[in-house]
Coordinates of C-alpha atoms in Angstrom, one line a residue:
I1 CA -15.5 -13.4 -28.6
H2 CA -19.1 -12.7 -27.9
K3 CA -20.9 -9.9 -29.8
R4 CA -24.0 -8.8 -28.0
N5 CA -26.6 -6.1 -28.2
N6 CA -25.6 -3.5 -25.6
T7 CA -29.2 -3.0 -24.6
T8 CA -30.6 -6.5 -24.3
G9 CA -27.5 -8.6 -24.1
A10 CA -28.7 -10.8 -27.0
L11 CA -26.1 -12.4 -29.3
D12 CA -25.7 -10.9 -32.8
T13 CA -26.2 -14.0 -34.8
S14 CA -24.7 -12.4 -38.0
F15 CA -21.3 -12.3 -36.3
G16 CA -19.1 -15.4 -36.4
T17 CA -21.1 -18.5 -35.6
S18 CA -24.4 -17.5 -34.0
G19 CA -22.7 -14.4 -32.4
L20 CA -19.5 -16.2 -31.2
I21 CA -16.0 -16.7 -32.4
Y22 CA -14.0 -19.5 -30.7
E23 CA -11.0 -21.6 -31.5
C24 CA -8.8 -24.3 -29.9
S25 CA -5.5 -23.4 -31.7
G26 CA -3.5 -22.8 -28.6
F27 CA -3.7 -19.0 -29.1
I28 CA -4.3 -17.2 -25.7
A29 CA -6.0 -13.8 -26.1
N30 CA -4.9 -11.2 -23.6
S31 CA -6.3 -7.9 -24.8
I32 CA -8.8 -6.4 -27.3
T33 CA -9.5 -3.1 -28.8
S34 CA -11.7 -1.9 -31.7
D35 CA -12.5 0.9 -34.1
S36 CA -15.6 1.6 -36.2
Q37 CA -14.8 -1.4 -38.5
W38 CA -12.4 -3.8 -36.9
I39 CA -11.5 -5.7 -33.8
Y40 CA -7.9 -6.2 -32.9
I41 CA -6.8 -8.9 -30.5
A42 CA -3.4 -9.4 -28.9
G43 CA -2.0 -12.4 -27.2
V44 CA 0.4 -15.3 -27.3
S45 CA 0.7 -18.4 -29.4
P46 CA 2.8 -21.4 -28.2
Y47 CA 5.1 -23.2 -30.5
G48 CA 7.5 -26.1 -30.1
G49 CA 5.8 -27.2 -26.9
C50 CA 7.5 -24.7 -24.7
C51 CA 8.1 -21.4 -26.4
Y52 CA 6.0 -18.5 -27.2
N53 CA 5.4 -15.8 -29.9
G54 CA 3.4 -12.6 -29.8
M55 CA 0.3 -12.7 -32.0
L56 CA -2.1 -10.1 -33.3
K57 CA -5.4 -10.8 -35.1
K58 CA -7.7 -8.4 -37.0
I59 CA -11.3 -9.3 -37.3
S60 CA -14.3 -7.7 -38.9
L61 CA -16.6 -6.0 -36.4
T62 CA -19.6 -6.9 -38.6
T63 CA -19.0 -10.5 -39.6
G64 CA -16.2 -11.8 -37.4
S65 CA -14.1 -12.7 -40.5
L66 CA -10.3 -12.2 -40.5
D67 CA -9.0 -9.3 -42.6
T68 CA -6.8 -11.0 -45.2
N69 CA -4.9 -7.7 -45.8
F70 CA -3.5 -7.8 -42.3
G71 CA -0.4 -9.9 -41.5
T72 CA -0.9 -13.4 -43.1
N73 CA -4.6 -13.8 -43.8
G74 CA -5.5 -11.7 -40.8
V75 CA -3.0 -13.0 -38.3
L76 CA 0.4 -11.5 -37.5
T77 CA 2.9 -13.6 -35.6
D78 CA 5.8 -11.7 -34.0
T79 CA 8.7 -14.1 -33.3
S80 CA 10.6 -11.4 -31.5
A81 CA 8.0 -10.9 -28.8
I82 CA 7.4 -13.6 -26.2
Q83 CA 3.8 -12.4 -25.8
Y84 CA 1.6 -9.4 -26.3
K85 CA -0.1 -8.4 -23.1
K86 CA -2.0 -5.3 -24.2
I87 CA -3.1 -3.5 -27.4
V88 CA -4.5 0.0 -27.9
S89 CA -5.0 2.0 -31.0
D90 CA -5.4 5.5 -32.5
A91 CA -6.6 6.4 -36.0
T92 CA -3.6 5.0 -37.8
Y93 CA -1.6 2.7 -35.5
L94 CA -1.7 -0.2 -33.1
Y95 CA 0.5 -0.1 -30.0
A96 CA 1.1 -3.6 -28.7
L97 CA 2.9 -4.2 -25.4
S98 CA 5.3 -7.2 -25.0
N99 CA 6.7 -8.2 -21.7
A100 CA 10.0 -9.5 -22.9
D101 CA 12.6 -10.3 -25.6
Y102 CA 12.6 -7.9 -28.5
T103 CA 15.3 -9.4 -29.9
S104 CA 16.9 -11.3 -27.1
G105 CA 16.4 -8.5 -24.5
T106 CA 14.8 -8.4 -21.1
G107 CA 12.2 -6.0 -20.0
W108 CA 9.3 -4.6 -21.9
Y109 CA 8.7 -3.3 -25.4
V110 CA 6.0 -1.5 -27.4
T111 CA 5.7 -2.1 -31.1
R112 CA 3.9 0.4 -33.3
R113 CA 2.2 -1.0 -36.3
L114 CA -0.1 0.1 -39.1
K115 CA -3.7 -0.9 -38.4
S116 CA -4.2 -1.5 -42.2
T117 CA -1.5 -4.2 -42.7
G118 CA 0.2 -4.9 -39.4
N119 CA 3.5 -3.6 -40.8
F120 CA 5.8 -1.6 -38.6
A121 CA 5.3 2.2 -38.8
A122 CA 7.2 3.6 -41.7
T123 CA 8.0 6.8 -39.8
G124 CA 8.6 7.4 -36.2
F125 CA 9.3 4.5 -33.8
A126 CA 8.6 0.9 -34.6
V127 CA 9.9 -0.7 -31.4
V128 CA 10.8 1.0 -28.2
G129 CA 11.3 -0.3 -24.7
S130 CA 13.3 -0.5 -21.5
S131 CA 15.5 -3.3 -20.3
G132 CA 17.4 -4.2 -17.1
G133 CA 15.4 -3.5 -14.0
G134 CA 18.1 -3.0 -11.4
S135 CA 19.1 -5.8 -9.0
Y136 CA 15.7 -7.6 -9.2
L137 CA 13.7 -7.5 -12.4
L138 CA 11.7 -5.3 -14.8
G139 CA 8.2 -6.1 -16.1
T140 CA 5.2 -4.3 -17.4
S141 CA 1.4 -4.6 -16.9
D142 CA -0.4 -2.0 -19.0
L143 CA -0.2 0.9 -21.4
A144 CA -2.4 3.8 -22.4
I145 CA -2.1 6.5 -25.0
D146 CA -3.4 10.0 -25.6
S147 CA -2.9 12.2 -28.7
S148 CA 0.8 12.9 -27.8
Y149 CA 2.1 10.3 -25.4
V150 CA 2.4 6.6 -24.6
Y151 CA 2.2 5.7 -20.9
V152 CA 3.6 2.3 -19.7
V153 CA 3.2 1.0 -16.1
G154 CA 4.7 -2.0 -14.4
Y155 CA 7.5 -2.6 -11.9
D156 CA 11.3 -2.7 -11.5
G157 CA 13.7 -3.8 -8.9
A158 CA 16.1 -0.9 -8.7
P159 CA 15.8 -0.6 -4.8
G160 CA 16.4 -4.3 -4.3
N161 CA 12.7 -5.1 -4.2
A162 CA 9.9 -4.6 -6.7
Q163 CA 8.6 -1.0 -6.9
C164 CA 6.0 0.7 -9.1
R165 CA 7.3 2.2 -12.4
V166 CA 5.6 4.6 -14.8
E167 CA 7.2 5.7 -18.1
K168 CA 6.0 8.5 -20.4
R169 CA 7.1 8.5 -24.0
D170 CA 6.5 10.6 -27.1
I171 CA 3.9 8.8 -29.3
T172 CA 5.8 9.6 -32.5
N173 CA 9.4 9.0 -31.8
G174 CA 9.2 6.9 -28.6
N175 CA 11.6 9.0 -26.7
L176 CA 11.2 9.4 -22.9
I177 CA 9.8 12.8 -21.8
G178 CA 12.5 14.2 -19.6
S179 CA 10.2 16.5 -17.7
F180 CA 8.2 13.6 -16.3
G181 CA 9.5 11.9 -13.2
T182 CA 13.3 11.4 -13.5
A183 CA 14.3 11.6 -17.2
G184 CA 10.9 10.2 -18.2
V185 CA 10.5 7.5 -15.5
A186 CA 8.5 7.9 -12.3
T187 CA 9.0 5.3 -9.6
Y188 CA 7.5 4.8 -6.1
N189 CA 8.2 2.1 -3.5
P190 CA 5.4 1.9 -1.0
S191 CA 6.8 -1.1 0.9
S192 CA 9.8 -3.4 1.2
S193 CA 8.1 -6.3 -0.5
F194 CA 6.7 -6.7 -4.1
D195 CA 4.9 -3.6 -5.2
G196 CA 3.8 -2.9 -8.8
A197 CA 1.6 -0.9 -11.1
L198 CA -1.1 -3.1 -12.7
A199 CA -3.2 -0.9 -15.0
V200 CA -3.4 2.8 -16.2
A201 CA -5.9 5.2 -17.6
A202 CA -5.1 8.6 -18.9
N203 CA -6.9 11.9 -19.5
S204 CA -5.6 15.4 -20.3
T205 CA -4.3 16.1 -16.8
Y206 CA -3.8 12.9 -14.8
L207 CA -2.9 9.2 -14.9
Y208 CA -5.0 6.9 -12.8
I209 CA -2.8 3.9 -11.8
L210 CA -4.2 0.7 -10.3
A211 CA -1.4 -0.8 -8.2
S212 CA -0.7 -3.2 -5.4
D213 CA 1.5 -3.0 -2.3
Y214 CA 2.3 -4.8 1.0
I215 CA 2.1 -1.8 3.4
P216 CA -0.1 -3.7 5.9
G217 CA 2.1 -6.8 5.7
N218 CA -0.2 -8.5 3.2
L219 CA -1.2 -7.7 -0.4
E220 CA -3.6 -4.8 -0.9
W221 CA -4.7 -2.9 -3.9
R222 CA -4.4 0.9 -4.3
L223 CA -5.5 3.6 -6.8
D224 CA -3.0 6.4 -7.4
K225 CA -3.8 9.7 -9.2
V226 CA -0.7 11.1 -10.7
P227 CA -0.2 14.4 -12.8
N228 CA 0.8 13.4 -16.3
K229 CA 2.8 16.6 -17.0

């Protein structure tokens, strides 16, 4: 992690070691978010030479030190998540996206944890997700939140090839929102090859979904604007 002045680009030497935090522990960082005091990092930590666990870290925005009140000395290892791909937060909770195996399932999962300790939410949902994926597969790429909803994008194989998939869920209980798409899931299949939604941003009216398709016979990117109601 580099901490730099957003005007000059100069490193903040009071953070970490001369403005940097780096390690060679095998941890692979995939996503980062922050609030006014802390940085939260999500990724994957190999163990046993071939297997993987999801991992979260909470780091001081000022000094770069781990928060010893979070997880175990600032690090939370989730043995029921193969990896964490994305992390976002609101005032109270972290929402971390795992691409597989919450406990021995297939598909994707969102865990909802307290920012203060890393513990699962005491009320509302702790883990929610989708499994299966039709005749092909199911995977996820990104998530976004607003004050009321969680949006997850990725792909599934329901038509026999990979298609774009978007889910809309209640941010408190994790339930799918039935008025969105078909029973909370919107899918679209631009081509007969491997299509998928890659990233999502949300505002009060629309979702902006970065995706890929094979309409011209080769891979291309696309940006879709979708009503979020």
